[in-house]
mmCIF file of C-alpha atoms in Angstrom:
data_model
loop_
_atom_site.group_PDB
_atom_site.id
_atom_site.type_symbol
_atom_site.label_atom_id
_atom_site.label_comp_id
_atom_site.label_asym_id
_atom_site.label_seq_id
_atom_site.Cartn_x
_atom_site.Cartn_y
_atom_site.Cartn_z
ATOM 1 C CA UNK P 28 32.395 -40.595 40.123
ATOM 2 C CA UNK P 29 31.906 -38.446 36.872
ATOM 3 C CA UNK P 30 31.910 -34.650 36.454
ATOM 4 C CA UNK P 31 28.651 -33.036 36.362
ATOM 5 C CA UNK P 32 27.253 -32.830 32.406
ATOM 6 C CA UNK P 33 27.976 -29.014 31.691
ATOM 7 C CA UNK P 34 24.496 -28.959 29.913
ATOM 8 C CA UNK P 35 22.364 -30.238 32.857
ATOM 9 C CA UNK P 36 21.181 -27.900 35.308
ATOM 10 C CA UNK P 37 22.238 -29.545 39.137
ATOM 11 C CA UNK P 38 19.854 -31.262 40.843
ATOM 12 C CA UNK P 39 18.187 -29.740 43.433
ATOM 13 C CA UNK P 40 16.248 -31.226 46.879
ATOM 14 C CA UNK P 41 12.744 -29.801 47.720
ATOM 15 C CA UNK P 42 12.827 -29.250 51.429
ATOM 16 C CA UNK P 43 8.865 -28.669 52.655
ATOM 17 C CA UNK P 44 8.655 -25.421 54.483
ATOM 18 C CA UNK P 45 5.034 -24.325 55.976
ATOM 19 C CA UNK P 46 3.322 -20.952 54.763
ATOM 20 C CA UNK P 47 3.223 -19.317 58.053
ATOM 21 C CA UNK P 48 5.765 -18.624 60.517
ATOM 22 C CA UNK P 49 5.507 -16.635 63.818
ATOM 23 C CA UNK P 50 4.563 -13.513 63.266
ATOM 24 C CA UNK P 51 3.484 -13.885 59.508
ATOM 25 C CA UNK P 52 -0.288 -12.823 58.920
ATOM 26 C CA UNK P 53 -1.901 -16.421 58.457
ATOM 27 C CA UNK P 54 -3.893 -16.523 55.260
ATOM 28 C CA UNK P 55 -5.976 -19.451 54.222
ATOM 29 C CA UNK P 56 -8.034 -17.498 51.611
ATOM 30 C CA UNK P 57 -6.166 -20.513 48.890
ATOM 31 C CA UNK P 58 -7.798 -23.443 50.468
ATOM 32 C CA UNK P 59 -10.213 -25.456 48.073
ATOM 33 C CA UNK P 60 -13.787 -25.218 49.959
ATOM 34 C CA UNK P 61 -16.477 -26.916 47.804
ATOM 35 C CA UNK P 62 -20.255 -25.912 48.361
ATOM 36 C CA UNK P 63 -21.263 -28.157 51.299
ATOM 37 C CA UNK P 64 -23.757 -30.694 49.519
ATOM 38 C CA UNK P 65 -21.672 -31.076 46.230
ATOM 39 C CA UNK P 66 -20.091 -34.434 46.907
ATOM 40 C CA UNK P 67 -21.843 -37.142 45.373
ATOM 41 C CA UNK P 68 -22.819 -39.996 47.733
ATOM 42 C CA UNK P 69 -21.932 -43.378 46.055
ATOM 43 C CA UNK P 70 -23.583 -46.874 46.721
ATOM 44 C CA UNK P 71 -21.051 -48.745 49.339
ATOM 45 C CA UNK P 72 -20.730 -51.909 47.307
ATOM 46 C CA UNK P 73 -19.181 -49.652 44.865
ATOM 47 C CA UNK P 74 -15.749 -50.665 43.492
ATOM 48 C CA UNK P 75 -13.144 -48.560 45.757
ATOM 49 C CA UNK P 76 -11.964 -47.606 41.869
ATOM 50 C CA UNK P 77 -15.821 -46.067 40.681
ATOM 51 C CA UNK P 78 -14.932 -42.746 43.486
ATOM 52 C CA UNK P 79 -11.672 -41.810 43.308
ATOM 53 C CA UNK P 80 -12.619 -38.251 42.978
ATOM 54 C CA UNK P 81 -14.050 -38.312 46.596
ATOM 55 C CA UNK P 82 -10.475 -38.817 48.101
ATOM 56 C CA UNK P 83 -9.739 -35.618 45.987
ATOM 57 C CA UNK P 84 -12.398 -32.925 47.719
ATOM 58 C CA UNK P 85 -14.302 -32.660 50.929
ATOM 59 C CA UNK P 86 -17.305 -34.222 51.602
ATOM 60 C CA UNK P 87 -19.287 -31.476 53.728
ATOM 61 C CA UNK P 88 -23.180 -31.519 54.976
ATOM 62 C CA UNK P 89 -23.245 -27.631 56.606
ATOM 63 C CA UNK P 90 -23.783 -25.130 54.684
ATOM 64 C CA UNK P 91 -22.401 -21.417 55.601
ATOM 65 C CA UNK P 92 -26.432 -20.766 56.955
ATOM 66 C CA UNK P 93 -26.132 -23.539 59.394
ATOM 67 C CA UNK P 94 -28.284 -25.918 57.312
ATOM 68 C CA UNK P 95 -27.514 -29.590 56.208
ATOM 69 C CA UNK P 96 -27.952 -29.996 52.364
ATOM 70 C CA UNK P 97 -27.043 -32.713 49.607
ATOM 71 C CA UNK P 98 -26.982 -36.828 49.566
ATOM 72 C CA UNK P 99 -24.780 -36.866 52.890
ATOM 73 C CA UNK P 100 -26.693 -34.962 54.643
ATOM 74 C CA UNK P 101 -27.883 -37.732 57.566
ATOM 75 C CA UNK P 102 -31.022 -36.824 58.562
ATOM 76 C CA UNK P 103 -30.241 -36.785 62.701
ATOM 77 C CA UNK P 104 -33.725 -36.403 65.067
ATOM 78 C CA UNK P 105 -32.837 -33.292 66.950
ATOM 79 C CA UNK P 106 -32.240 -35.414 70.015
ATOM 80 C CA UNK P 107 -29.151 -37.151 68.016
ATOM 81 C CA UNK P 108 -27.573 -33.520 67.233
ATOM 82 C CA UNK P 109 -28.473 -32.546 70.967
ATOM 83 C CA UNK P 110 -26.402 -35.580 72.488
ATOM 84 C CA UNK P 111 -23.698 -35.155 69.674
ATOM 85 C CA UNK P 112 -23.557 -31.440 70.945
ATOM 86 C CA UNK P 113 -23.480 -32.077 74.283
ATOM 87 C CA UNK P 114 -20.521 -34.841 74.128
ATOM 88 C CA UNK P 115 -18.472 -32.254 72.184
ATOM 89 C CA UNK P 116 -19.059 -29.998 74.947
ATOM 90 C CA UNK P 117 -18.404 -32.112 77.846
ATOM 91 C CA UNK P 118 -15.108 -33.330 76.041
ATOM 92 C CA UNK P 119 -14.073 -29.638 75.366
ATOM 93 C CA UNK P 120 -15.252 -29.233 79.559
ATOM 94 C CA UNK P 121 -12.952 -31.815 80.251
ATOM 95 C CA UNK P 122 -9.717 -30.459 78.377
ATOM 96 C CA UNK P 123 -9.971 -27.591 79.942
ATOM 97 C CA UNK P 124 -10.161 -28.956 83.362
ATOM 98 C CA UNK P 125 -7.355 -30.968 82.905
ATOM 99 C CA UNK P 126 -5.482 -28.931 81.176
ATOM 100 C CA UNK P 127 -5.582 -26.257 83.917
ATOM 101 C CA UNK P 128 -4.542 -29.512 86.748
ATOM 102 C CA UNK P 129 -1.417 -30.414 84.651
ATOM 103 C CA UNK P 130 -0.984 -26.570 84.907
ATOM 104 C CA UNK P 131 -0.975 -26.552 88.660
ATOM 105 C CA UNK P 132 1.033 -29.406 89.096
ATOM 106 C CA UNK P 133 -1.280 -32.590 89.737
ATOM 107 C CA UNK P 134 -0.379 -34.425 86.481
ATOM 108 C CA UNK P 135 2.352 -34.689 84.286
ATOM 109 C CA UNK P 136 1.321 -34.211 80.717
ATOM 110 C CA UNK P 137 -2.139 -33.982 79.142
ATOM 111 C CA UNK P 138 -3.364 -33.421 75.572
ATOM 112 C CA UNK P 139 -6.265 -31.195 74.265
ATOM 113 C CA UNK P 140 -8.520 -31.951 71.181
ATOM 114 C CA UNK P 141 -10.411 -28.219 70.891
ATOM 115 C CA UNK P 142 -11.457 -28.274 67.336
ATOM 116 C CA UNK P 143 -11.369 -31.606 66.258
ATOM 117 C CA UNK P 144 -13.819 -32.688 68.706
ATOM 118 C CA UNK P 145 -15.951 -33.655 65.927
ATOM 119 C CA UNK P 146 -13.872 -36.105 64.613
ATOM 120 C CA UNK P 147 -14.016 -38.398 67.777
ATOM 121 C CA UNK P 148 -17.563 -37.674 69.291
ATOM 122 C CA UNK P 149 -19.488 -37.552 65.799
ATOM 123 C CA UNK P 150 -17.678 -40.618 64.872
ATOM 124 C CA UNK P 151 -18.469 -42.618 67.749
ATOM 125 C CA UNK P 152 -21.946 -41.935 67.469
ATOM 126 C CA UNK P 153 -22.144 -43.495 63.903
ATOM 127 C CA UNK P 154 -20.541 -46.449 65.087
ATOM 128 C CA UNK P 155 -22.356 -49.491 66.607
ATOM 129 C CA UNK P 156 -21.770 -49.783 70.671
ATOM 130 C CA UNK P 157 -19.802 -52.504 70.488
ATOM 131 C CA UNK P 158 -17.237 -52.255 67.632
ATOM 132 C CA UNK P 159 -13.992 -51.985 68.030
ATOM 133 C CA UNK P 160 -11.827 -48.569 67.989
ATOM 134 C CA UNK P 161 -8.159 -48.532 68.376
ATOM 135 C CA UNK P 162 -7.530 -44.327 69.017
ATOM 136 C CA UNK P 163 -4.190 -42.191 68.814
ATOM 137 C CA UNK P 164 -4.233 -40.014 71.778
ATOM 138 C CA UNK P 165 -6.511 -36.806 70.569
ATOM 139 C CA UNK P 166 -9.816 -39.175 70.452
ATOM 140 C CA UNK P 167 -10.625 -38.662 74.392
ATOM 141 C CA UNK P 168 -14.230 -37.929 72.506
ATOM 142 C CA UNK P 169 -14.831 -42.008 72.120
ATOM 143 C CA UNK P 170 -14.613 -42.540 76.048
ATOM 144 C CA UNK P 171 -16.967 -40.084 76.474
ATOM 145 C CA UNK P 172 -19.503 -40.361 74.094
ATOM 146 C CA UNK P 173 -19.474 -43.589 75.177
ATOM 147 C CA UNK P 174 -20.600 -43.110 78.657
ATOM 148 C CA UNK P 175 -16.926 -44.490 80.214
ATOM 149 C CA UNK P 176 -16.743 -42.513 83.569
ATOM 150 C CA UNK P 177 -14.815 -39.085 83.875
ATOM 151 C CA UNK P 178 -13.856 -40.306 87.348
ATOM 152 C CA UNK P 179 -11.855 -43.193 85.768
ATOM 153 C CA UNK P 180 -10.372 -41.228 82.786
ATOM 154 C CA UNK P 181 -9.291 -38.749 85.324
ATOM 155 C CA UNK P 182 -7.897 -40.854 87.423
ATOM 156 C CA UNK P 183 -6.007 -42.873 84.825
ATOM 157 C CA UNK P 184 -4.240 -38.843 84.062
ATOM 158 C CA UNK P 185 -3.807 -38.599 88.057
ATOM 159 C CA UNK P 186 -1.759 -41.706 87.895
ATOM 160 C CA UNK P 187 -3.356 -42.464 91.693
ATOM 161 C CA UNK P 188 -4.503 -45.517 93.263
ATOM 162 C CA UNK P 189 -7.909 -45.232 91.853
ATOM 163 C CA UNK P 190 -5.875 -45.416 88.396
ATOM 164 C CA UNK P 191 -7.467 -48.849 86.852
ATOM 165 C CA UNK P 192 -3.885 -49.189 84.996
ATOM 166 C CA UNK P 193 -2.476 -48.798 87.875
ATOM 167 C CA UNK P 194 -0.029 -45.590 87.468
ATOM 168 C CA UNK P 195 1.373 -48.147 84.095
ATOM 169 C CA UNK P 196 0.071 -45.612 81.476
ATOM 170 C CA UNK P 197 1.082 -42.530 80.699
ATOM 171 C CA UNK P 198 -1.806 -39.603 81.465
ATOM 172 C CA UNK P 199 -4.059 -39.549 79.084
ATOM 173 C CA UNK P 200 -3.129 -43.449 77.256
ATOM 174 C CA UNK P 201 -6.238 -44.807 78.602
ATOM 175 C CA UNK P 202 -7.735 -48.397 78.213
ATOM 176 C CA UNK P 203 -11.568 -49.963 78.056
ATOM 177 C CA UNK P 204 -12.094 -52.759 76.854
ATOM 178 C CA UNK P 205 -15.415 -53.173 78.112
ATOM 179 C CA UNK P 206 -16.220 -49.602 76.130
ATOM 180 C CA UNK P 207 -14.384 -50.693 72.734
ATOM 181 C CA UNK P 208 -11.186 -48.775 73.517
ATOM 182 C CA UNK P 209 -8.065 -50.456 72.866
ATOM 183 C CA UNK P 210 -4.702 -49.225 74.945
ATOM 184 C CA UNK P 211 -3.471 -46.024 73.475
ATOM 185 C CA UNK P 212 0.120 -46.780 72.503
ATOM 186 C CA UNK P 213 3.000 -43.325 72.604
ATOM 187 C CA UNK P 214 4.507 -45.408 69.602
ATOM 188 C CA UNK P 215 3.229 -43.780 66.453
ATOM 189 C CA UNK P 216 0.879 -45.962 64.397
ATOM 190 C CA UNK P 217 0.850 -48.798 66.363
ATOM 191 C CA UNK P 218 -2.478 -49.205 66.539
ATOM 192 C CA UNK P 219 -3.081 -49.658 62.162
ATOM 193 C CA UNK P 220 -1.719 -53.199 62.109
ATOM 194 C CA UNK P 221 -4.098 -53.975 65.500
ATOM 195 C CA UNK P 222 -7.001 -52.570 63.899
ATOM 196 C CA UNK P 223 -6.917 -54.169 61.260
ATOM 197 C CA UNK P 224 -6.027 -57.201 62.392
ATOM 198 C CA UNK P 225 -8.570 -57.253 64.760
ATOM 199 C CA UNK P 226 -10.857 -56.692 62.265
ATOM 200 C CA UNK P 227 -9.509 -59.408 60.366
ATOM 201 C CA UNK P 228 -10.079 -61.840 63.685
ATOM 202 C CA UNK P 229 -13.716 -60.438 63.500
ATOM 203 C CA UNK P 230 -14.163 -61.671 60.045
ATOM 204 C CA UNK P 231 -12.249 -64.560 60.332
ATOM 205 C CA UNK P 232 -14.976 -65.604 63.683
ATOM 206 C CA UNK P 233 -17.895 -64.834 61.732
ATOM 207 C CA UNK P 234 -18.768 -62.125 63.463
ATOM 208 C CA UNK P 235 -20.747 -58.720 62.918
ATOM 209 C CA UNK P 236 -18.156 -56.213 65.102
ATOM 210 C CA UNK P 237 -15.959 -53.857 62.783
ATOM 211 C CA UNK P 238 -12.764 -51.955 64.155
ATOM 212 C CA UNK P 239 -11.788 -48.588 63.471
ATOM 213 C CA UNK P 240 -8.789 -46.491 64.053
ATOM 214 C CA UNK P 241 -7.348 -43.013 64.356
ATOM 215 C CA UNK P 242 -4.322 -41.835 63.825
ATOM 216 C CA UNK P 243 -2.645 -38.293 62.908
ATOM 217 C CA UNK P 244 -1.242 -37.403 58.858
ATOM 218 C CA UNK P 245 2.333 -37.153 60.177
ATOM 219 C CA UNK P 246 1.785 -40.633 61.100
ATOM 220 C CA UNK P 247 1.089 -41.530 57.535
ATOM 221 C CA UNK P 248 4.505 -41.684 57.238
ATOM 222 C CA UNK P 249 5.548 -44.120 59.569
ATOM 223 C CA UNK P 250 5.481 -48.343 58.099
ATOM 224 C CA UNK P 251 2.994 -49.616 60.147
ATOM 225 C CA UNK P 252 0.420 -47.623 58.558
ATOM 226 C CA UNK P 253 1.710 -48.462 55.149
ATOM 227 C CA UNK P 254 1.446 -52.058 56.297
ATOM 228 C CA UNK P 255 -1.952 -51.657 57.934
ATOM 229 C CA UNK P 256 -2.892 -50.615 54.691
ATOM 230 C CA UNK P 257 -1.967 -53.907 52.320
ATOM 231 C CA UNK P 258 -3.146 -56.304 54.794
ATOM 232 C CA UNK P 259 -6.384 -54.122 54.416
ATOM 233 C CA UNK P 260 -7.111 -54.261 51.389
ATOM 234 C CA UNK P 261 -5.694 -57.611 50.521
ATOM 235 C CA UNK P 262 -7.890 -59.499 53.113
ATOM 236 C CA UNK P 263 -10.752 -56.419 53.012
ATOM 237 C CA UNK P 264 -10.745 -56.544 56.867
ATOM 238 C CA UNK P 265 -13.939 -54.444 58.110
ATOM 239 C CA UNK P 266 -12.167 -51.640 58.979
ATOM 240 C CA UNK P 267 -12.786 -47.979 59.193
ATOM 241 C CA UNK P 268 -8.917 -45.906 58.607
ATOM 242 C CA UNK P 269 -8.758 -42.091 59.862
ATOM 243 C CA UNK P 270 -6.560 -40.045 59.363
ATOM 244 C CA UNK P 271 -6.710 -37.217 60.989
ATOM 245 C CA UNK P 272 -5.124 -33.855 59.161
ATOM 246 C CA UNK P 273 -4.716 -31.300 61.629
ATOM 247 C CA UNK P 274 -2.363 -29.334 59.713
ATOM 248 C CA UNK P 275 0.513 -29.942 62.480
ATOM 249 C CA UNK P 276 2.163 -32.908 63.455
ATOM 250 C CA UNK P 277 4.427 -32.002 66.558
ATOM 251 C CA UNK P 278 6.041 -29.214 65.561
ATOM 252 C CA UNK P 279 5.979 -30.400 61.796
ATOM 253 C CA UNK P 280 3.536 -29.505 59.522
ATOM 254 C CA UNK P 281 2.269 -31.900 57.189
ATOM 255 C CA UNK P 282 3.891 -31.221 53.992
ATOM 256 C CA UNK P 283 6.623 -33.320 55.744
ATOM 257 C CA UNK P 284 4.421 -36.357 55.395
ATOM 258 C CA UNK P 285 3.297 -35.673 51.829
ATOM 259 C CA UNK P 286 0.463 -32.813 52.122
ATOM 260 C CA UNK P 287 2.134 -31.090 49.108
ATOM 261 C CA UNK P 288 2.179 -33.449 46.884
ATOM 262 C CA UNK P 289 -1.218 -34.709 47.354
ATOM 263 C CA UNK P 290 -4.062 -35.493 49.762
ATOM 264 C CA UNK P 291 -4.090 -38.001 52.111
ATOM 265 C CA UNK P 292 -7.123 -39.583 51.179
ATOM 266 C CA UNK P 293 -4.985 -39.954 48.045
ATOM 267 C CA UNK P 294 -3.100 -42.722 50.026
ATOM 268 C CA UNK P 295 -6.618 -44.827 49.670
ATOM 269 C CA UNK P 296 -6.117 -44.833 45.831
ATOM 270 C CA UNK P 297 -3.088 -47.011 45.443
ATOM 271 C CA UNK P 298 -3.788 -49.778 47.559
ATOM 272 C CA UNK P 299 -6.881 -49.913 45.859
ATOM 273 C CA UNK P 300 -9.173 -48.852 49.206
ATOM 274 C CA UNK P 301 -12.380 -46.959 49.421
ATOM 275 C CA UNK P 302 -11.075 -43.360 50.586
ATOM 276 C CA UNK P 303 -13.079 -40.381 51.615
ATOM 277 C CA UNK P 304 -11.982 -36.504 52.067
ATOM 278 C CA UNK P 305 -14.126 -35.052 54.853
ATOM 279 C CA UNK P 306 -14.345 -31.685 56.504
ATOM 280 C CA UNK P 307 -13.415 -32.893 59.770
ATOM 281 C CA UNK P 308 -15.000 -29.789 61.573
ATOM 282 C CA UNK P 309 -18.285 -30.769 60.241
ATOM 283 C CA UNK P 310 -19.940 -33.115 62.807
ATOM 284 C CA UNK P 311 -22.847 -34.262 60.501
ATOM 285 C CA UNK P 312 -20.328 -34.793 57.302
ATOM 286 C CA UNK P 313 -18.126 -37.073 60.020
ATOM 287 C CA UNK P 314 -21.138 -39.046 61.076
ATOM 288 C CA UNK P 315 -21.944 -39.664 57.670
ATOM 289 C CA UNK P 316 -18.970 -40.630 56.536
ATOM 290 C CA UNK P 317 -18.430 -42.772 59.194
ATOM 291 C CA UNK P 318 -21.801 -44.356 58.712
ATOM 292 C CA UNK P 319 -21.403 -45.278 54.870
ATOM 293 C CA UNK P 320 -17.943 -46.261 55.812
ATOM 294 C CA UNK P 321 -19.084 -48.928 58.593
ATOM 295 C CA UNK P 322 -21.850 -50.364 55.960
ATOM 296 C CA UNK P 323 -19.707 -50.735 53.600
ATOM 297 C CA UNK P 324 -17.370 -52.877 56.337
ATOM 298 C CA UNK P 325 -20.306 -54.580 57.689
ATOM 299 C CA UNK P 326 -21.342 -55.545 53.945
ATOM 300 C CA UNK P 327 -17.453 -57.260 53.305
ATOM 301 C CA UNK P 328 -16.794 -54.457 50.885
ATOM 302 C CA UNK P 329 -13.435 -53.738 52.387
ATOM 303 C CA UNK P 330 -12.056 -51.103 54.460
ATOM 304 C CA UNK P 331 -12.208 -47.386 53.995
ATOM 305 C CA UNK P 332 -9.971 -44.816 54.542
ATOM 306 C CA UNK P 333 -11.127 -41.142 55.479
ATOM 307 C CA UNK P 334 -9.219 -38.216 55.885
ATOM 308 C CA UNK P 335 -10.907 -35.293 58.209
ATOM 309 C CA UNK P 336 -9.274 -32.200 57.137
ATOM 310 C CA UNK P 337 -8.846 -30.061 60.500
ATOM 311 C CA UNK P 338 -6.759 -28.275 62.558
ATOM 312 C CA UNK P 339 -5.099 -28.099 65.933
ATOM 313 C CA UNK P 340 -5.901 -25.474 68.078
ATOM 314 C CA UNK P 341 -4.404 -25.524 70.618
ATOM 315 C CA UNK P 342 -0.528 -26.934 71.579
ATOM 316 C CA UNK P 343 0.052 -30.593 70.840
ATOM 317 C CA UNK P 344 0.580 -31.191 74.422
ATOM 318 C CA UNK P 345 0.975 -28.979 77.518
ATOM 319 C CA UNK P 346 5.048 -30.128 76.698
ATOM 320 C CA UNK P 347 4.590 -28.228 73.182
ATOM 321 C CA UNK P 348 4.230 -24.199 72.624
ATOM 322 C CA UNK P 349 2.977 -23.877 69.019
ATOM 323 C CA UNK P 350 3.421 -19.805 69.245
ATOM 324 C CA UNK P 351 7.181 -20.896 68.887
ATOM 325 C CA UNK P 352 7.145 -22.627 64.745
ATOM 326 C CA UNK P 353 3.600 -21.125 63.427
ATOM 327 C CA UNK P 354 1.811 -18.100 63.096
ATOM 328 C CA UNK P 355 -0.336 -17.016 65.983
ATOM 329 C CA UNK P 356 -3.548 -16.180 63.634
ATOM 330 C CA UNK P 357 -3.494 -19.910 62.635
ATOM 331 C CA UNK P 358 -6.519 -20.775 65.215
ATOM 332 C CA UNK P 359 -8.713 -18.277 64.023
ATOM 333 C CA UNK P 360 -7.732 -18.001 60.185
ATOM 334 C CA UNK P 361 -9.180 -21.514 59.683
ATOM 335 C CA UNK P 362 -11.915 -21.391 57.331
ATOM 336 C CA UNK P 363 -13.769 -24.157 58.131
ATOM 337 C CA UNK P 364 -14.806 -22.750 61.790
ATOM 338 C CA UNK P 365 -15.695 -24.773 64.894
ATOM 339 C CA UNK P 366 -17.527 -27.965 65.036
ATOM 340 C CA UNK P 367 -19.295 -27.194 68.643
ATOM 341 C CA UNK P 368 -20.552 -23.671 66.803
ATOM 342 C CA UNK P 369 -21.524 -24.960 63.670
ATOM 343 C CA UNK P 370 -23.562 -27.521 65.291
ATOM 344 C CA UNK P 371 -25.110 -25.036 67.290
ATOM 345 C CA UNK P 372 -25.875 -22.972 64.353
ATOM 346 C CA UNK P 373 -27.705 -25.861 62.750
ATOM 347 C CA UNK P 374 -30.156 -27.007 65.627
ATOM 348 C CA UNK P 375 -30.906 -23.323 66.253
ATOM 349 C CA UNK P 376 -31.860 -23.095 62.285
ATOM 350 C CA UNK P 377 -34.065 -26.020 63.009
ATOM 351 C CA UNK P 378 -35.702 -23.782 65.929
ATOM 352 C CA UNK P 379 -34.184 -26.540 68.274
ATOM 353 C CA UNK P 380 -31.766 -24.830 70.333
ATOM 354 C CA UNK P 381 -30.965 -21.738 71.184
ATOM 355 C CA UNK P 382 -27.705 -19.239 72.331
ATOM 356 C CA UNK P 383 -29.526 -19.692 76.780
ATOM 357 C CA UNK P 384 -29.583 -23.688 76.341
ATOM 358 C CA UNK P 385 -26.203 -23.662 75.149
ATOM 359 C CA UNK P 386 -24.891 -21.128 77.996
ATOM 360 C CA UNK P 387 -26.754 -23.266 80.320
ATOM 361 C CA UNK P 388 -25.697 -26.658 78.300
ATOM 362 C CA UNK P 389 -21.991 -25.518 78.816
ATOM 363 C CA UNK P 390 -22.339 -24.535 82.190
ATOM 364 C CA UNK P 391 -23.656 -28.084 83.139
ATOM 365 C CA UNK P 392 -21.039 -29.640 81.739
ATOM 366 C CA UNK P 393 -18.072 -28.178 83.392
ATOM 367 C CA UNK P 394 -20.180 -28.475 86.445
ATOM 368 C CA UNK P 395 -20.126 -32.126 85.876
ATOM 369 C CA UNK P 396 -16.607 -32.088 85.345
ATOM 370 C CA UNK P 397 -15.881 -30.321 88.439
ATOM 371 C CA UNK P 398 -17.957 -32.856 90.326
ATOM 372 C CA UNK P 399 -16.219 -35.366 88.959
ATOM 373 C CA UNK P 400 -12.157 -34.009 89.373
ATOM 374 C CA UNK P 401 -12.815 -33.549 93.351
ATOM 375 C CA UNK P 402 -14.037 -36.939 93.250
ATOM 376 C CA UNK P 403 -10.944 -38.152 91.249
ATOM 377 C CA UNK P 404 -8.465 -36.207 93.285
ATOM 378 C CA UNK P 405 -9.615 -38.048 96.408
ATOM 379 C CA UNK P 406 -7.200 -40.902 95.335
ATOM 380 C CA UNK P 407 -3.904 -38.987 94.871
ATOM 381 C CA UNK P 408 -3.289 -37.090 92.556
ATOM 382 C CA UNK P 409 0.018 -37.658 90.630
ATOM 383 C CA UNK P 410 3.809 -37.214 92.765
ATOM 384 C CA UNK P 411 1.478 -36.936 96.321
ATOM 385 C CA UNK P 412 2.962 -40.430 98.116
ATOM 386 C CA UNK P 413 2.936 -43.751 96.671
ATOM 387 C CA UNK P 414 -0.391 -44.534 94.902
ATOM 388 C CA UNK P 415 0.392 -48.585 94.249
ATOM 389 C CA UNK P 416 2.489 -51.177 95.739
ATOM 390 C CA UNK P 417 5.546 -51.341 95.210
ATOM 391 C CA UNK P 418 5.311 -55.159 94.597
ATOM 392 C CA UNK P 419 2.299 -54.590 91.875
ATOM 393 C CA UNK P 420 5.486 -53.147 89.392
ATOM 394 C CA UNK P 421 6.614 -56.729 88.853
ATOM 395 C CA UNK P 422 3.058 -58.093 88.059
ATOM 396 C CA UNK P 423 0.876 -57.540 84.739
ATOM 397 C CA UNK P 424 3.880 -58.726 82.249
ATOM 398 C CA UNK P 425 3.833 -62.644 82.383
ATOM 399 C CA UNK P 426 0.875 -64.613 82.958
ATOM 400 C CA UNK P 427 3.487 -66.573 85.366
ATOM 401 C CA UNK P 428 5.975 -64.314 86.983
ATOM 402 C CA UNK P 429 9.048 -65.786 86.499
ATOM 403 C CA UNK P 430 11.410 -67.576 89.523
ATOM 404 C CA UNK P 431 14.160 -64.193 88.787
ATOM 405 C CA UNK P 432 11.590 -61.581 89.617
ATOM 406 C CA UNK P 433 9.837 -63.419 92.090
ATOM 407 C CA UNK P 434 13.268 -63.152 93.740
ATOM 408 C CA UNK P 435 13.656 -59.622 93.186
ATOM 409 C CA UNK P 436 9.920 -59.459 94.284
ATOM 410 C CA UNK P 437 10.664 -60.968 97.764
ATOM 411 C CA UNK P 438 14.018 -58.884 97.995
ATOM 412 C CA UNK P 439 12.392 -55.883 97.774
ATOM 413 C CA UNK P 440 10.217 -56.779 100.135
ATOM 414 C CA UNK P 441 12.473 -58.041 102.484
ATOM 415 C CA UNK P 442 14.290 -54.565 102.065
ATOM 416 C CA UNK P 443 11.340 -52.853 102.861
ATOM 417 C CA UNK P 444 10.423 -54.925 105.885
ATOM 418 C CA UNK P 445 13.979 -54.099 107.601
ATOM 419 C CA UNK P 446 13.383 -50.404 106.620
ATOM 420 C CA UNK P 447 10.649 -50.049 108.316
ATOM 421 C CA UNK P 448 8.397 -49.396 105.582
#
């Protein structure tokens, strides 16, 4: 090996480091938050290369006074705004009660979406009811917005006898084909190529339905993400690719996925895909961007990548303690606020809402979730008895159970019978 050149500095490796650690004072004053309404809204038929600037700014609709401004204002009527607000509030109430259920030992695991409700709820409202969603594990708001029964969601979380997935999935990894909600996988980013493949199949069949998928910013470092991007751009697949940049992937901050170098929406530029960077805590911006991307997909103009710039207010899951790796002041210092409060303030500014009605709605949501929990717990909770027959462990994998598994199944049944079980 040659000796280092004496006239050159030695090479060094950059290791990303989060700006704030436990004990630090969080200060996001240098985060560039452009004025609401300043981002232009191109025609959905424009080529992707014509608006690369939108991958580096923020599409925003709600200003600091709660007014909807600019070309991205979707001009939703008050009833639609109230529906959106209630769906977000119901999602938060559901999260709070299921988090407590996990702490009470009724289930093994839960993941909250606090502060990110707009990313799923507003997007679900902008999509058609039969569009296929390929979510990650923090988009429970899609199911709630589409009217999936809360009791069924809880049955799955408890893995009880009412669990539609028969206890075969980790809690919160729902699957609801009738509601256009593809099975959640714990393997990161696998839903991306699945969504693109589904969208390609829809186009090949001459269907009118599009696909939408979500992943966290950390998952953009996975190979599946980039494979999906390649197929999406080559075949102009009718798909919306959502990246939820909530600043943290478990305990690794977004810099390890490339956030220090550029935006996540800029991933789209190199692939020749339309890219939008959106204020993920602005429900109207999320709705407008999703509606725009859906129209682009439905008119055969190709895919859109949307980066939702938001913040994970809670821990990654009930297995995580965020105070071990980030400043406790970060959630309150985050400059884009809370999506529920921002939509509430907008409705109040319109004269279509008030604090009293909001408090009553929160109570109503809490009571609805409480009733659903009582109903679900009639079917059992995790760890309290056997909720599914033993022999069912051999089912649901092969269309026809192979002979050797049938033998094992029968052997197990014989042993149960001999033991008097």
